[in-house]
């Protein structure tokens, strides 16, 4: 029986994760699928109470005893330095070496795009974000802090191994999912060391995938072009930071962070599944958070656990709720977080 650690975390994390859990339990029951869901208390409150973020033993336990981790969000105004989130979220990504951050973006209904004149089919892409290197490694420091001569260094670390495995993951994903184009986002004009490595590796790997169109673009130009011509983008591969930025942009094109799921993967290890959005302190506790990103994240998790049928049913129920306008206010609806989760569960029951 798949064992899943649920880490609801902070802000709207517990609200949206509760709905994803309801949906998981509903679809699992109807598919005759047994899931062992174990809730973990990690987050800002626990950190403020005990000083603990996550221990190496707990990391090891997650890696050894679980098949997947499902996270809500981490980030709390009472922890302005965000150190618990870095330890837990970035800690899991780095320590479990979850080097693939898969962020699919799909417009379900043209009404939800902020763009004029796009059809739903025009926004259907997957950002494949490098997840263990780049400027996220925390290599650097400060000097003369708080003085006019202050210096801050945040090193951008890119290894041949790290670049090659993410570029390969992007092409392999494209082949496996029948996608025709892979675009690299980099900044090789201003950052020729990192960008040069990415471009060389990208060109090498592309040669092994003759059926897939490949091209490299500067990330600034891509940010503009993605808004103007979203249909050109299919699979996008990018370093950690560029992938982070592009994935929020891409999510906005498809209806916003409220519906953007993600998976942090390393084949053979437990995946970490989380919505792209954060803890949204501005709407926490108001029953306004859109749970669909978390529900779609649960579907991604089901797919990775080998239950593609159950995943497809959850995705179809989410599509139905969007089309029916059974949504939270960010998508123009009037339902609360819990009511959307209930709607999805009823839809799943109908489809049995
Ligand atoms: P955010 O994603 O939390 O919110 C950005 C905007 O989107 C806000 O206006 C918010 O209300 C809205 N939004 C986000 N999710 C929504 C949802 N499900 N339904 C409706 N509206 C939604 O980003 P932020 O405000 O920059 O960050 C808040 C905190 O979350 C920070 O501490 C940040 O570090 C953290 N964060 C955590 C994660 C994560 O845990 N994976 C991801 C991003 C940000
Ligand atoms: C995300 C978030 C995180 C990131 C933050 C909370 C560190 O923005 O998952 O996209 O930058 O990776
Ligand atoms: Mn982000």
Short mmCIF file of C-alpha atoms and ligand atoms in Angstrom, two decimals:
data_model
loop_
_atom_site.label_atom_id
_atom_site.label_comp_id
_atom_site.label_asym_id
_atom_site.label_seq_id
_atom_site.Cartn_x
_atom_site.Cartn_y
_atom_site.Cartn_z
CA UNK A 1 0.00 0.00 0.00
CA UNK A 2 1.52 3.37 -0.99
CA UNK A 3 2.54 5.36 2.06
CA UNK A 4 2.20 9.11 1.69
CA UNK A 5 3.45 11.80 4.06
CA UNK A 6 1.16 14.83 4.13
CA UNK A 7 2.88 18.04 5.22
CA UNK A 8 0.13 20.70 5.14
CA UNK A 9 2.49 23.42 6.41
CA UNK A 10 1.47 27.06 6.75
CA UNK A 11 -1.17 29.60 5.75
CA UNK A 12 -3.52 28.17 3.14
CA UNK A 13 -1.42 24.97 3.02
CA UNK A 14 -3.61 23.10 5.55
CA UNK A 15 -6.81 24.42 3.90
CA UNK A 16 -5.96 23.22 0.39
CA UNK A 17 -4.30 20.00 1.55
CA UNK A 18 -7.45 19.02 3.46
CA UNK A 19 -9.37 19.19 0.17
CA UNK A 20 -6.72 17.25 -1.73
CA UNK A 21 -6.90 14.62 0.99
CA UNK A 22 -10.69 14.40 0.70
CA UNK A 23 -10.39 13.97 -3.07
CA UNK A 24 -7.63 11.36 -2.70
CA UNK A 25 -9.71 9.39 -0.22
CA UNK A 26 -12.75 9.59 -2.46
CA UNK A 27 -11.00 8.47 -5.64
CA UNK A 28 -9.04 5.80 -3.79
CA UNK A 29 -12.23 4.33 -2.33
CA UNK A 30 -13.91 4.18 -5.72
CA UNK A 31 -10.85 2.68 -7.43
CA UNK A 32 -10.36 0.10 -4.69
CA UNK A 33 -6.99 1.65 -3.98
CA UNK A 34 -5.60 1.61 -0.45
CA UNK A 35 -3.51 4.64 0.52
CA UNK A 36 -1.73 5.11 3.84
CA UNK A 37 -1.86 8.88 4.47
CA UNK A 38 0.30 10.02 7.39
CA UNK A 39 0.06 13.64 8.49
CA UNK A 40 3.30 15.42 9.49
CA UNK A 41 3.19 18.52 11.72
CA UNK A 42 6.12 20.37 10.18
CA UNK A 43 5.76 24.08 9.54
CA UNK A 44 6.00 27.55 11.05
CA UNK A 45 3.93 26.89 14.18
CA UNK A 46 6.00 23.89 15.16
CA UNK A 47 9.19 25.83 14.42
CA UNK A 48 8.04 28.76 16.57
CA UNK A 49 7.02 26.39 19.39
CA UNK A 50 10.04 24.09 19.39
CA UNK A 51 12.75 25.59 17.19
CA UNK A 52 12.67 22.44 15.03
CA UNK A 53 12.40 22.54 11.25
CA UNK A 54 13.15 19.03 9.99
CA UNK A 55 15.90 16.70 11.19
CA UNK A 56 18.24 14.55 9.09
CA UNK A 57 16.57 11.48 10.70
CA UNK A 58 13.15 12.66 9.53
CA UNK A 59 14.52 13.25 6.02
CA UNK A 60 15.94 9.73 6.05
CA UNK A 61 12.62 8.34 7.27
CA UNK A 62 10.75 10.06 4.43
CA UNK A 63 13.20 8.66 1.92
CA UNK A 64 13.16 5.15 3.38
CA UNK A 65 9.60 4.58 4.53
CA UNK A 66 7.42 6.62 2.17
CA UNK A 67 6.41 6.42 -1.47
CA UNK A 68 5.51 10.08 -1.82
CA UNK A 69 5.34 13.34 0.08
CA UNK A 70 2.52 15.79 -0.41
CA UNK A 71 3.12 19.32 0.79
CA UNK A 72 0.75 22.28 1.14
CA UNK A 73 2.88 25.40 1.47
CA UNK A 74 5.54 26.82 3.75
CA UNK A 75 5.98 30.48 4.61
CA UNK A 76 4.68 32.54 7.52
CA UNK A 77 4.93 36.26 8.25
CA UNK A 78 6.00 35.34 11.81
CA UNK A 79 9.14 33.77 10.34
CA UNK A 80 10.39 36.68 8.25
CA UNK A 81 13.71 34.98 7.50
CA UNK A 82 11.84 32.01 5.96
CA UNK A 83 14.42 29.64 7.47
CA UNK A 84 11.97 26.84 8.28
CA UNK A 85 10.70 26.83 4.68
CA UNK A 86 14.22 26.69 3.31
CA UNK A 87 15.08 23.82 5.66
CA UNK A 88 11.94 21.83 4.92
CA UNK A 89 11.02 22.60 1.32
CA UNK A 90 14.42 23.29 -0.21
CA UNK A 91 15.83 20.74 2.26
CA UNK A 92 13.62 17.99 0.86
CA UNK A 93 14.37 18.97 -2.73
CA UNK A 94 18.13 19.04 -2.11
CA UNK A 95 18.60 16.21 0.37
CA UNK A 96 16.42 13.79 -1.57
CA UNK A 97 18.11 15.09 -4.73
CA UNK A 98 14.76 15.67 -6.42
CA UNK A 99 16.32 17.27 -9.45
CA UNK A 100 13.26 17.46 -11.70
CA UNK A 101 10.66 20.06 -10.85
CA UNK A 102 7.80 19.36 -13.24
CA UNK A 103 5.27 22.16 -13.55
CA UNK A 104 2.52 21.51 -16.08
CA UNK A 105 0.36 24.45 -17.14
CA UNK A 106 -2.86 23.89 -19.04
CA UNK A 107 -5.66 26.32 -19.81
CA UNK A 108 -8.95 24.51 -19.30
CA UNK A 109 -11.27 27.23 -20.52
CA UNK A 110 -10.29 30.38 -22.47
CA UNK A 111 -12.37 32.48 -20.05
CA UNK A 112 -9.69 32.03 -17.40
CA UNK A 113 -6.76 33.38 -19.35
CA UNK A 114 -5.87 37.04 -18.85
CA UNK A 115 -4.84 37.09 -22.52
CA UNK A 116 -7.05 38.29 -25.35
CA UNK A 117 -7.86 35.98 -28.22
CA UNK A 118 -6.34 32.75 -26.93
CA UNK A 119 -8.05 29.40 -27.25
CA UNK A 120 -7.79 26.87 -24.43
CA UNK A 121 -5.49 24.70 -26.55
CA UNK A 122 -3.01 27.59 -26.92
CA UNK A 123 -1.76 27.29 -23.35
CA UNK A 124 -0.55 23.76 -22.73
CA UNK A 125 3.05 23.55 -21.59
CA UNK A 126 5.28 21.91 -19.04
CA UNK A 127 8.07 23.75 -17.30
CA UNK A 128 10.90 21.38 -16.41
CA UNK A 129 12.78 23.27 -13.74
CA UNK A 130 16.21 22.26 -12.45
CA UNK A 131 15.70 21.78 -8.72
CA UNK A 132 19.02 21.12 -6.98
CA UNK A 133 21.52 23.72 -8.25
CA UNK A 134 21.73 27.26 -9.53
CA UNK A 135 21.49 30.21 -7.18
CA UNK A 136 19.43 28.13 -4.75
CA UNK A 137 22.38 26.20 -3.29
CA UNK A 138 23.03 28.81 -0.62
CA UNK A 139 26.69 29.20 -1.46
CA UNK A 140 27.78 32.72 -0.64
CA UNK A 141 27.71 35.09 2.21
CA UNK A 142 27.68 38.65 3.35
CA UNK A 143 30.43 40.97 4.38
CA UNK A 144 30.24 44.30 6.22
CA UNK A 145 26.56 43.65 6.70
CA UNK A 146 24.49 46.71 7.62
CA UNK A 147 27.21 49.15 6.54
CA UNK A 148 27.36 51.25 3.37
CA UNK A 149 30.08 48.86 2.14
CA UNK A 150 27.91 45.77 2.53
CA UNK A 151 28.54 42.96 0.09
CA UNK A 152 26.28 40.01 -0.67
CA UNK A 153 27.25 36.98 -2.74
CA UNK A 154 24.84 34.33 -4.01
CA UNK A 155 26.77 31.92 -6.20
CA UNK A 156 25.19 30.34 -9.27
CA UNK A 157 26.31 26.72 -9.24
CA UNK A 158 25.80 24.63 -12.38
CA UNK A 159 27.43 21.26 -12.84
CA UNK A 160 27.76 19.26 -16.03
CA UNK A 161 25.97 16.38 -14.30
CA UNK A 162 23.17 18.61 -13.02
CA UNK A 163 22.62 20.36 -16.34
CA UNK A 164 22.75 17.15 -18.33
CA UNK A 165 20.27 15.29 -16.18
CA UNK A 166 17.65 18.06 -16.27
CA UNK A 167 18.03 18.59 -20.01
CA UNK A 168 17.71 14.81 -20.53
CA UNK A 169 14.66 14.75 -18.28
CA UNK A 170 13.01 17.44 -20.41
CA UNK A 171 13.62 15.60 -23.69
CA UNK A 172 12.63 12.25 -22.21
CA UNK A 173 9.42 13.80 -20.86
CA UNK A 174 8.68 15.26 -24.30
CA UNK A 175 9.19 11.91 -26.03
CA UNK A 176 7.19 9.99 -23.48
CA UNK A 177 4.27 12.42 -23.60
CA UNK A 178 4.20 12.98 -27.35
CA UNK A 179 5.27 16.60 -27.06
CA UNK A 180 7.03 18.03 -30.09
CA UNK A 181 9.12 20.96 -28.94
CA UNK A 182 11.64 21.60 -26.16
CA UNK A 183 12.82 25.16 -25.51
CA UNK A 184 15.71 26.06 -23.25
CA UNK A 185 15.47 29.30 -21.25
CA UNK A 186 18.81 30.78 -20.29
CA UNK A 187 20.71 34.03 -20.14
CA UNK A 188 23.77 32.98 -22.11
CA UNK A 189 24.34 36.50 -23.40
CA UNK A 190 24.99 38.00 -19.96
CA UNK A 191 25.94 34.83 -18.06
CA UNK A 192 28.09 32.97 -20.58
CA UNK A 193 29.57 30.46 -18.12
CA UNK A 194 26.32 28.95 -16.94
CA UNK A 195 24.45 29.73 -20.14
CA UNK A 196 27.24 28.29 -22.26
CA UNK A 197 27.17 25.01 -20.37
CA UNK A 198 23.39 24.80 -20.68
CA UNK A 199 23.52 25.58 -24.43
CA UNK A 200 26.26 23.03 -25.20
CA UNK A 201 24.57 20.25 -23.26
CA UNK A 202 21.18 21.15 -24.74
CA UNK A 203 22.52 20.95 -28.30
CA UNK A 204 24.20 17.59 -27.58
CA UNK A 205 21.14 15.99 -26.04
CA UNK A 206 18.82 17.45 -28.70
CA UNK A 207 20.74 15.45 -31.33
CA UNK A 208 19.50 12.24 -29.71
CA UNK A 209 15.91 13.38 -30.10
CA UNK A 210 15.62 14.05 -33.81
CA UNK A 211 11.82 14.01 -33.80
CA UNK A 212 11.65 16.88 -31.30
CA UNK A 213 12.13 20.51 -32.35
CA UNK A 214 14.57 22.25 -30.05
CA UNK A 215 15.61 25.85 -29.58
CA UNK A 216 17.30 28.02 -26.97
CA UNK A 217 16.05 31.45 -25.95
CA UNK A 218 17.11 34.19 -23.61
CA UNK A 219 14.81 34.08 -20.62
CA UNK A 220 13.84 37.76 -20.81
CA UNK A 221 12.73 37.39 -24.42
CA UNK A 222 10.92 34.19 -23.50
CA UNK A 223 9.01 35.91 -20.69
CA UNK A 224 7.69 38.42 -23.22
CA UNK A 225 7.05 35.90 -25.96
CA UNK A 226 5.27 33.47 -23.65
CA UNK A 227 2.67 36.15 -23.00
CA UNK A 228 2.38 37.11 -26.67
CA UNK A 229 2.55 33.62 -28.23
CA UNK A 230 1.89 30.98 -25.55
CA UNK A 231 1.03 28.35 -28.15
CA UNK A 232 4.71 28.20 -29.18
CA UNK A 233 5.67 26.67 -25.83
CA UNK A 234 5.43 22.97 -25.19
CA UNK A 235 8.23 21.71 -22.92
CA UNK A 236 10.43 24.43 -21.40
CA UNK A 237 13.63 23.53 -19.57
CA UNK A 238 15.30 26.06 -17.29
CA UNK A 239 17.65 26.48 -14.38
CA UNK A 240 16.26 26.67 -10.85
CA UNK A 241 15.65 30.43 -10.69
CA UNK A 242 14.51 30.95 -14.28
CA UNK A 243 12.18 27.97 -13.94
CA UNK A 244 10.76 29.41 -10.73
CA UNK A 245 9.96 32.73 -12.36
CA UNK A 246 8.65 31.27 -15.61
CA UNK A 247 6.39 28.83 -13.79
CA UNK A 248 4.49 31.62 -12.00
CA UNK A 249 4.21 33.53 -15.30
CA UNK A 250 2.98 30.45 -17.15
CA UNK A 251 0.51 29.67 -14.35
CA UNK A 252 -0.96 33.15 -14.71
CA UNK A 253 -1.64 32.48 -18.41
CA UNK A 254 -3.77 29.48 -17.48
CA UNK A 255 -5.88 30.95 -14.69
CA UNK A 256 -3.40 31.65 -11.94
CA UNK A 257 -1.55 30.03 -9.11
CA UNK A 258 -4.82 28.60 -7.80
CA UNK A 259 -4.67 25.81 -10.39
CA UNK A 260 -0.92 25.18 -10.87
CA UNK A 261 0.40 21.81 -9.64
CA UNK A 262 3.98 20.53 -9.40
CA UNK A 263 6.03 17.42 -8.82
CA UNK A 264 9.62 17.26 -7.55
CA UNK A 265 11.09 14.02 -8.82
CA UNK A 266 14.10 11.76 -8.95
CA UNK A 267 13.32 8.43 -10.58
CA UNK A 268 13.41 5.70 -7.94
CA UNK A 269 12.96 8.04 -4.99
CA UNK A 270 9.79 9.24 -3.28
CA UNK A 271 8.50 12.32 -5.09
CA UNK A 272 7.55 15.57 -3.39
CA UNK A 273 4.24 16.89 -4.70
CA UNK A 274 3.13 20.46 -4.02
CA UNK A 275 1.10 23.23 -5.58
CA UNK A 276 3.23 25.95 -7.19
CA UNK A 277 1.65 28.60 -4.98
CA UNK A 278 2.79 29.60 -1.51
CA UNK A 279 1.03 30.01 1.81
CA UNK A 280 -0.89 33.12 0.65
CA UNK A 281 -1.06 34.82 4.05
CA UNK A 282 -3.29 37.50 2.50
CA UNK A 283 -6.20 35.05 2.15
CA UNK A 284 -5.37 32.41 4.79
CA UNK A 285 -8.18 31.40 7.13
CA UNK A 286 -10.90 32.95 4.95
CA UNK A 287 -12.13 29.85 3.08
CA UNK A 288 -11.09 31.58 -0.15
CA UNK A 289 -8.04 29.58 -1.17
CA UNK A 290 -8.46 27.68 -4.41
CA UNK A 291 -7.82 24.00 -3.64
CA UNK A 292 -7.58 22.97 -7.32
CA UNK A 293 -3.78 23.34 -7.51
CA UNK A 294 -3.47 20.99 -4.57
CA UNK A 295 -6.08 18.60 -6.01
CA UNK A 296 -4.27 18.55 -9.38
CA UNK A 297 -1.05 17.96 -7.46
CA UNK A 298 -2.70 14.92 -5.88
CA UNK A 299 -3.54 13.73 -9.41
CA UNK A 300 0.11 14.11 -10.45
CA UNK A 301 1.05 12.06 -7.41
CA UNK A 302 -1.45 9.32 -8.28
CA UNK A 303 0.00 9.18 -11.79
CA UNK A 304 3.52 8.81 -10.41
CA UNK A 305 2.35 6.10 -8.03
CA UNK A 306 1.17 4.14 -11.07
CA UNK A 307 -2.53 5.03 -10.91
CA UNK A 308 -2.96 6.91 -14.17
CA UNK A 309 -6.66 6.02 -14.33
CA UNK A 310 -7.42 7.55 -10.95
CA UNK A 311 -5.31 10.60 -11.86
CA UNK A 312 -7.24 11.12 -15.09
CA UNK A 313 -10.54 10.92 -13.23
CA UNK A 314 -9.42 13.59 -10.75
CA UNK A 315 -8.26 15.83 -13.60
CA UNK A 316 -11.57 15.38 -15.39
CA UNK A 317 -13.47 16.30 -12.22
CA UNK A 318 -11.35 19.45 -11.83
CA UNK A 319 -11.99 20.39 -15.47
CA UNK A 320 -15.70 19.89 -14.88
CA UNK A 321 -15.69 22.18 -11.84
CA UNK A 322 -13.87 24.90 -13.79
CA UNK A 323 -16.25 24.63 -16.74
CA UNK A 324 -19.27 24.66 -14.43
CA UNK A 325 -17.97 27.74 -12.59
CA UNK A 326 -17.94 25.75 -9.34
CA UNK A 327 -14.85 27.61 -8.16
CA UNK A 328 -13.38 29.97 -5.60
CA UNK A 329 -13.37 33.76 -6.22
CA UNK A 330 -9.93 33.81 -7.94
CA UNK A 331 -11.60 31.95 -10.85
CA UNK A 332 -14.73 34.08 -10.68
CA UNK A 333 -16.79 31.65 -8.61
CA UNK A 334 -18.50 32.07 -5.28
CA UNK A 335 -17.64 28.77 -3.56
CA UNK A 336 -15.41 28.38 -0.54
CA UNK A 337 -12.35 26.12 -0.39
CA UNK A 338 -14.23 23.25 1.26
CA UNK A 339 -17.23 23.55 -1.07
CA UNK A 340 -14.99 23.17 -4.12
CA UNK A 341 -13.47 20.02 -2.61
CA UNK A 342 -16.97 18.67 -1.93
CA UNK A 343 -18.04 19.48 -5.51
CA UNK A 344 -15.07 17.52 -6.90
CA UNK A 345 -15.85 14.54 -4.65
CA UNK A 346 -19.50 14.52 -5.80
CA UNK A 347 -18.36 14.71 -9.43
CA UNK A 348 -16.04 11.73 -8.83
CA UNK A 349 -18.89 9.75 -7.31
CA UNK A 350 -21.06 10.49 -10.37
CA UNK A 351 -18.38 9.13 -12.68
CA UNK A 352 -18.17 5.76 -10.94
P1 LIG B 1 1.81 33.07 -2.88
O1 LIG B 1 1.83 32.06 -3.96
O2 LIG B 1 1.56 32.57 -1.52
O3 LIG B 1 0.69 34.18 -3.22
C1 LIG B 1 0.76 35.02 -4.37
C2 LIG B 1 -0.65 35.56 -4.68
O4 LIG B 1 -1.45 34.50 -5.20
C3 LIG B 1 -1.39 36.05 -3.43
O5 LIG B 1 -2.18 37.16 -3.78
C4 LIG B 1 -2.29 34.88 -3.05
O6 LIG B 1 -3.47 35.25 -2.39
C5 LIG B 1 -2.59 34.26 -4.41
N1 LIG B 1 -2.77 32.81 -4.29
C6 LIG B 1 -1.80 31.89 -4.07
N2 LIG B 1 -2.33 30.68 -3.98
C7 LIG B 1 -3.67 30.81 -4.13
C8 LIG B 1 -4.76 29.90 -4.10
N3 LIG B 1 -4.59 28.59 -3.92
N4 LIG B 1 -6.00 30.40 -4.27
C9 LIG B 1 -6.20 31.71 -4.48
N5 LIG B 1 -5.21 32.63 -4.51
C10 LIG B 1 -3.95 32.18 -4.32
O7 LIG B 1 3.19 33.85 -2.99
P2 LIG B 1 3.81 34.96 -2.00
O8 LIG B 1 2.74 35.85 -1.49
O9 LIG B 1 4.95 35.50 -2.73
O10 LIG B 1 4.40 34.10 -0.80
C11 LIG B 1 3.73 33.89 0.46
C12 LIG B 1 4.59 32.94 1.29
O11 LIG B 1 4.60 31.65 0.67
C13 LIG B 1 6.06 33.37 1.39
O12 LIG B 1 6.50 33.02 2.68
C14 LIG B 1 6.76 32.51 0.33
O13 LIG B 1 8.13 32.30 0.60
C15 LIG B 1 5.96 31.24 0.45
N6 LIG B 1 5.97 30.37 -0.73
C16 LIG B 1 6.00 29.03 -0.49
C17 LIG B 1 5.92 28.13 -1.53
C18 LIG B 1 5.89 26.68 -1.23
O14 LIG B 1 5.76 26.28 -0.09
N7 LIG B 1 5.99 25.81 -2.20
C19 LIG B 1 5.79 28.61 -2.85
C20 LIG B 1 5.76 30.00 -3.08
C21 LIG B 1 5.85 30.87 -2.00
C1 LIG B 2 8.36 27.62 -5.39
C2 LIG B 2 8.66 28.67 -4.34
C3 LIG B 2 9.99 28.37 -3.66
C4 LIG B 2 11.07 28.41 -4.72
C5 LIG B 2 10.32 29.33 -2.49
C6 LIG B 2 9.24 29.27 -1.41
C7 LIG B 2 11.67 29.08 -1.89
O1 LIG B 2 8.64 29.94 -4.92
O2 LIG B 2 8.26 26.44 -5.04
O3 LIG B 2 8.19 27.98 -6.56
O4 LIG B 2 11.56 29.48 -5.07
O5 LIG B 2 11.41 27.34 -5.21
MN1 LIG B 3 7.97 29.95 -7.00
#
